[in-house]
Amino acid sequence: MHVGLRITLDAPVDAVRDALLSPAVMVAVTKPFLVYRSRDPQGFPVRWTPGRPHPITARAFGVLPSGDTHVHLELYEVDGVPVQRDVGGGTSGLFARMTMQHRMAVRPTPDGRTLLVDRLSYRMRPRVLGALLWPGMWVIWQWRGFRMRALAPGWRRPARAAV
């Protein structure tokens, strides 16, 4: 199963790429549906470090435990298009029943904005659980798109990504 977005953001590619490496942006685009917290005693880093897993936990609406997982990013290019892939996996709760791959690719549009293609592919055990969760995943992904469009103009600033 999968959920995805293909949206244009009002910020240049470099600003969007920088924002996608920010844990603060990940948290901001999923609240209130999923509320993420770092499991590291030092909290979230300012930036994700590719190749270095970071443990996190999530609660639906900040209340219902969804489980623990980790963000583990890989950065690469496909035909000159930058891609960020999270290959982290669940370690407890619903996340432990999920095998997922999250990829985000960005490319400039002719008017200086950014096309973001954001896709989460996942499988659940048992499979019926994936089908039952899909409507909620779709809603969360639409919310991600809404929040990214709202936040992206603030990412134009030369400072780190605004949230």
mmCIF file of N, CA, C and O in Angstrom, residues 45-100:
data_model
loop_
_atom_site.group_PDB
_atom_site.id
_atom_site.type_symbol
_atom_site.label_atom_id
_atom_site.label_comp_id
_atom_site.label_asym_id
_atom_site.label_seq_id
_atom_site.Cartn_x
_atom_site.Cartn_y
_atom_site.Cartn_z
ATOM 1 N N PRO A 45 18.082 16.129 17.009
ATOM 2 C CA PRO A 45 19.174 16.966 16.520
ATOM 3 C C PRO A 45 18.588 18.154 15.751
ATOM 4 O O PRO A 45 17.395 18.150 15.405
ATOM 5 N N VAL A 46 19.399 19.135 15.465
ATOM 6 C CA VAL A 46 18.950 20.255 14.639
ATOM 7 C C VAL A 46 18.685 19.757 13.220
ATOM 8 O O VAL A 46 17.736 20.169 12.569
ATOM 9 N N ARG A 47 19.533 18.840 12.751
ATOM 10 C CA ARG A 47 19.441 18.257 11.419
ATOM 11 C C ARG A 47 19.568 16.751 11.511
ATOM 12 O O ARG A 47 20.343 16.236 12.334
ATOM 13 N N TRP A 48 18.846 16.028 10.650
ATOM 14 C CA TRP A 48 19.083 14.598 10.523
ATOM 15 C C TRP A 48 20.459 14.410 9.903
ATOM 16 O O TRP A 48 20.848 15.166 9.023
ATOM 17 N N THR A 49 21.177 13.415 10.351
ATOM 18 C CA THR A 49 22.473 13.081 9.767
ATOM 19 C C THR A 49 22.294 11.819 8.934
ATOM 20 O O THR A 49 21.987 10.755 9.485
ATOM 21 N N PRO A 50 22.439 11.932 7.603
ATOM 22 C CA PRO A 50 22.293 10.734 6.774
ATOM 23 C C PRO A 50 23.229 9.623 7.252
ATOM 24 O O PRO A 50 24.377 9.871 7.630
ATOM 25 N N GLY A 51 22.702 8.405 7.273
ATOM 26 C CA GLY A 51 23.483 7.257 7.695
ATOM 27 C C GLY A 51 23.520 7.039 9.198
ATOM 28 O O GLY A 51 24.050 6.038 9.669
ATOM 29 N N ARG A 52 22.962 7.962 9.967
ATOM 30 C CA ARG A 52 22.948 7.830 11.422
ATOM 31 C C ARG A 52 21.501 7.721 11.909
ATOM 32 O O ARG A 52 20.779 8.714 11.943
ATOM 33 N N PRO A 53 21.059 6.518 12.297
ATOM 34 C CA PRO A 53 19.677 6.345 12.766
ATOM 35 C C PRO A 53 19.395 7.162 14.032
ATOM 36 O O PRO A 53 20.269 7.332 14.875
ATOM 37 N N HIS A 54 18.176 7.661 14.119
ATOM 38 C CA HIS A 54 17.753 8.415 15.301
ATOM 39 C C HIS A 54 16.434 7.811 15.799
ATOM 40 O O HIS A 54 15.451 7.766 15.064
ATOM 41 N N PRO A 55 16.383 7.363 17.072
ATOM 42 C CA PRO A 55 15.171 6.738 17.605
ATOM 43 C C PRO A 55 14.082 7.763 17.923
ATOM 44 O O PRO A 55 14.356 8.818 18.494
ATOM 45 N N ILE A 56 12.852 7.422 17.525
ATOM 46 C CA ILE A 56 11.723 8.299 17.810
ATOM 47 C C ILE A 56 10.529 7.448 18.253
ATOM 48 O O ILE A 56 10.494 6.236 18.044
ATOM 49 N N THR A 57 9.574 8.112 18.862
ATOM 50 C CA THR A 57 8.308 7.477 19.227
ATOM 51 C C THR A 57 7.193 8.378 18.722
ATOM 52 O O THR A 57 7.406 9.576 18.494
ATOM 53 N N ALA A 58 6.023 7.802 18.518
ATOM 54 C CA ALA A 58 4.886 8.588 18.029
ATOM 55 C C ALA A 58 3.632 8.228 18.807
ATOM 56 O O ALA A 58 3.466 7.092 19.256
ATOM 57 N N ARG A 59 2.777 9.217 18.942
ATOM 58 C CA ARG A 59 1.469 9.019 19.553
ATOM 59 C C ARG A 59 0.431 9.662 18.637
ATOM 60 O O ARG A 59 0.606 10.809 18.206
ATOM 61 N N ALA A 60 -0.614 8.927 18.362
ATOM 62 C CA ALA A 60 -1.720 9.474 17.587
ATOM 63 C C ALA A 60 -2.430 10.518 18.444
ATOM 64 O O ALA A 60 -2.771 10.246 19.600
ATOM 65 N N PHE A 61 -2.600 11.703 17.875
ATOM 66 C CA PHE A 61 -3.220 12.829 18.570
ATOM 67 C C PHE A 61 -2.528 13.145 19.895
ATOM 68 O O PHE A 61 -3.123 13.714 20.797
ATOM 69 N N GLY A 62 -1.261 12.757 20.002
ATOM 70 C CA GLY A 62 -0.480 13.026 21.202
ATOM 71 C C GLY A 62 -0.841 12.144 22.385
ATOM 72 O O GLY A 62 -0.278 12.298 23.454
ATOM 73 N N VAL A 63 -1.762 11.184 22.193
ATOM 74 C CA VAL A 63 -2.279 10.395 23.303
ATOM 75 C C VAL A 63 -2.105 8.885 23.095
ATOM 76 O O VAL A 63 -1.598 8.191 23.963
ATOM 77 N N LEU A 64 -2.538 8.376 21.958
ATOM 78 C CA LEU A 64 -2.532 6.934 21.705
ATOM 79 C C LEU A 64 -1.174 6.461 21.195
ATOM 80 O O LEU A 64 -0.746 6.891 20.115
ATOM 81 N N PRO A 65 -0.476 5.597 21.918
ATOM 82 C CA PRO A 65 0.839 5.129 21.474
ATOM 83 C C PRO A 65 0.761 4.429 20.114
ATOM 84 O O PRO A 65 -0.092 3.569 19.900
ATOM 85 N N SER A 66 1.637 4.847 19.199
ATOM 86 C CA SER A 66 1.723 4.226 17.876
ATOM 87 C C SER A 66 2.963 3.352 17.763
ATOM 88 O O SER A 66 3.076 2.578 16.830
ATOM 89 N N GLY A 67 3.889 3.531 18.693
ATOM 90 C CA GLY A 67 5.086 2.715 18.696
ATOM 91 C C GLY A 67 6.352 3.521 18.490
ATOM 92 O O GLY A 67 6.329 4.736 18.370
ATOM 93 N N ASP A 68 7.441 2.778 18.462
ATOM 94 C CA ASP A 68 8.770 3.368 18.270
ATOM 95 C C ASP A 68 9.312 2.967 16.904
ATOM 96 O O ASP A 68 9.011 1.893 16.385
ATOM 97 N N THR A 69 10.118 3.832 16.367
ATOM 98 C CA THR A 69 10.778 3.596 15.093
ATOM 99 C C THR A 69 12.073 4.394 15.104
ATOM 100 O O THR A 69 12.478 4.914 16.142
ATOM 101 N N HIS A 70 12.728 4.473 13.974
ATOM 102 C CA HIS A 70 13.891 5.349 13.876
ATOM 103 C C HIS A 70 13.958 5.937 12.478
ATOM 104 O O HIS A 70 13.515 5.324 11.514
ATOM 105 N N VAL A 71 14.441 7.156 12.423
ATOM 106 C CA VAL A 71 14.671 7.832 11.147
ATOM 107 C C VAL A 71 16.100 7.486 10.750
ATOM 108 O O VAL A 71 17.028 7.663 11.537
ATOM 109 N N HIS A 72 16.260 6.970 9.552
ATOM 110 C CA HIS A 72 17.577 6.582 9.044
ATOM 111 C C HIS A 72 17.623 6.987 7.568
ATOM 112 O O HIS A 72 17.143 6.260 6.701
ATOM 113 N N LEU A 73 18.178 8.158 7.312
ATOM 114 C CA LEU A 73 18.125 8.739 5.975
ATOM 115 C C LEU A 73 19.291 8.333 5.091
ATOM 116 O O LEU A 73 20.428 8.197 5.550
ATOM 117 N N GLU A 74 18.970 8.197 3.824
ATOM 118 C CA GLU A 74 19.957 8.061 2.752
ATOM 119 C C GLU A 74 19.670 9.178 1.761
ATOM 120 O O GLU A 74 18.509 9.460 1.464
ATOM 121 N N LEU A 75 20.720 9.831 1.274
ATOM 122 C CA LEU A 75 20.572 10.865 0.254
ATOM 123 C C LEU A 75 21.266 10.382 -1.013
ATOM 124 O O LEU A 75 22.385 9.874 -0.954
ATOM 125 N N TYR A 76 20.594 10.549 -2.146
ATOM 126 C CA TYR A 76 21.185 10.159 -3.420
ATOM 127 C C TYR A 76 20.468 10.919 -4.529
ATOM 128 O O TYR A 76 19.528 11.670 -4.264
ATOM 129 N N GLU A 77 20.917 10.729 -5.755
ATOM 130 C CA GLU A 77 20.276 11.364 -6.894
ATOM 131 C C GLU A 77 19.891 10.318 -7.922
ATOM 132 O O GLU A 77 20.589 9.318 -8.080
ATOM 133 N N VAL A 78 18.799 10.584 -8.616
ATOM 134 C CA VAL A 78 18.360 9.759 -9.732
ATOM 135 C C VAL A 78 18.211 10.700 -10.924
ATOM 136 O O VAL A 78 17.382 11.613 -10.886
ATOM 137 N N ASP A 79 19.043 10.522 -11.923
ATOM 138 C CA ASP A 79 19.037 11.396 -13.104
ATOM 139 C C ASP A 79 19.109 12.868 -12.711
ATOM 140 O O ASP A 79 18.391 13.702 -13.250
ATOM 141 N N GLY A 80 19.955 13.184 -11.740
ATOM 142 C CA GLY A 80 20.152 14.555 -11.296
ATOM 143 C C GLY A 80 19.102 15.084 -10.337
ATOM 144 O O GLY A 80 19.171 16.231 -9.909
ATOM 145 N N VAL A 81 18.114 14.264 -9.981
ATOM 146 C CA VAL A 81 17.059 14.691 -9.057
ATOM 147 C C VAL A 81 17.421 14.212 -7.658
ATOM 148 O O VAL A 81 17.604 13.018 -7.435
ATOM 149 N N PRO A 82 17.551 15.144 -6.696
ATOM 150 C CA PRO A 82 17.873 14.741 -5.326
ATOM 151 C C PRO A 82 16.736 13.951 -4.680
ATOM 152 O O PRO A 82 15.573 14.336 -4.790
ATOM 153 N N VAL A 83 17.106 12.860 -4.026
ATOM 154 C CA VAL A 83 16.137 12.003 -3.350
ATOM 155 C C VAL A 83 16.596 11.800 -1.910
ATOM 156 O O VAL A 83 17.779 11.599 -1.649
ATOM 157 N N GLN A 84 15.652 11.861 -1.009
ATOM 158 C CA GLN A 84 15.892 11.555 0.405
ATOM 159 C C GLN A 84 15.033 10.348 0.728
ATOM 160 O O GLN A 84 13.818 10.369 0.524
ATOM 161 N N ARG A 85 15.660 9.277 1.211
ATOM 162 C CA ARG A 85 14.925 8.058 1.533
ATOM 163 C C ARG A 85 15.156 7.703 2.993
ATOM 164 O O ARG A 85 16.293 7.678 3.461
ATOM 165 N N ASP A 86 14.053 7.437 3.690
ATOM 166 C CA ASP A 86 14.134 6.986 5.077
ATOM 167 C C ASP A 86 13.972 5.472 5.056
ATOM 168 O O ASP A 86 12.938 4.949 4.653
ATOM 169 N N VAL A 87 15.029 4.784 5.483
ATOM 170 C CA VAL A 87 15.008 3.314 5.507
ATOM 171 C C VAL A 87 14.883 2.799 6.936
ATOM 172 O O VAL A 87 15.117 1.629 7.200
ATOM 173 N N GLY A 88 14.514 3.682 7.859
ATOM 174 C CA GLY A 88 14.324 3.280 9.247
ATOM 175 C C GLY A 88 13.170 2.306 9.367
ATOM 176 O O GLY A 88 12.350 2.159 8.457
ATOM 177 N N GLY A 89 13.113 1.638 10.478
ATOM 178 C CA GLY A 89 12.054 0.655 10.675
ATOM 179 C C GLY A 89 11.516 0.688 12.083
ATOM 180 O O GLY A 89 12.153 1.181 13.004
ATOM 181 N N GLY A 90 10.325 0.147 12.227
ATOM 182 C CA GLY A 90 9.661 0.116 13.514
ATOM 183 C C GLY A 90 10.291 -0.875 14.472
ATOM 184 O O GLY A 90 10.806 -1.912 14.067
ATOM 185 N N THR A 91 10.238 -0.538 15.746
ATOM 186 C CA THR A 91 10.796 -1.412 16.786
ATOM 187 C C THR A 91 9.760 -1.813 17.826
ATOM 188 O O THR A 91 10.006 -2.737 18.597
ATOM 189 N N SER A 92 8.608 -1.122 17.859
ATOM 190 C CA SER A 92 7.557 -1.509 18.798
ATOM 191 C C SER A 92 6.214 -0.988 18.312
ATOM 192 O O SER A 92 6.142 -0.125 17.435
ATOM 193 N N GLY A 93 5.150 -1.501 18.904
ATOM 194 C CA GLY A 93 3.803 -1.042 18.591
ATOM 195 C C GLY A 93 3.426 -1.284 17.133
ATOM 196 O O GLY A 93 3.929 -2.211 16.491
ATOM 197 N N LEU A 94 2.536 -0.428 16.616
ATOM 198 C CA LEU A 94 2.117 -0.560 15.217
ATOM 199 C C LEU A 94 3.295 -0.456 14.267
ATOM 200 O O LEU A 94 3.331 -1.127 13.242
ATOM 201 N N PHE A 95 4.259 0.389 14.603
ATOM 202 C CA PHE A 95 5.418 0.548 13.722
ATOM 203 C C PHE A 95 6.187 -0.764 13.549
ATOM 204 O O PHE A 95 6.764 -1.014 12.501
ATOM 205 N N ALA A 96 6.198 -1.616 14.573
ATOM 206 C CA ALA A 96 6.904 -2.892 14.473
ATOM 207 C C ALA A 96 6.185 -3.845 13.519
ATOM 208 O O ALA A 96 6.797 -4.781 13.012
ATOM 209 N N ARG A 97 4.915 -3.608 13.261
ATOM 210 C CA ARG A 97 4.145 -4.439 12.327
ATOM 211 C C ARG A 97 4.234 -3.915 10.902
ATOM 212 O O ARG A 97 3.621 -4.461 9.995
ATOM 213 N N MET A 98 4.970 -2.820 10.716
ATOM 214 C CA MET A 98 4.999 -2.131 9.428
ATOM 215 C C MET A 98 6.396 -2.197 8.815
ATOM 216 O O MET A 98 7.384 -1.924 9.482
ATOM 217 N N THR A 99 6.441 -2.570 7.556
ATOM 218 C CA THR A 99 7.659 -2.436 6.760
ATOM 219 C C THR A 99 7.403 -1.251 5.846
ATOM 220 O O THR A 99 6.401 -1.228 5.132
ATOM 221 N N MET A 100 8.284 -0.258 5.897
ATOM 222 C CA MET A 100 8.000 0.943 5.120
ATOM 223 C C MET A 100 9.239 1.481 4.438
ATOM 224 O O MET A 100 10.367 1.197 4.835
#
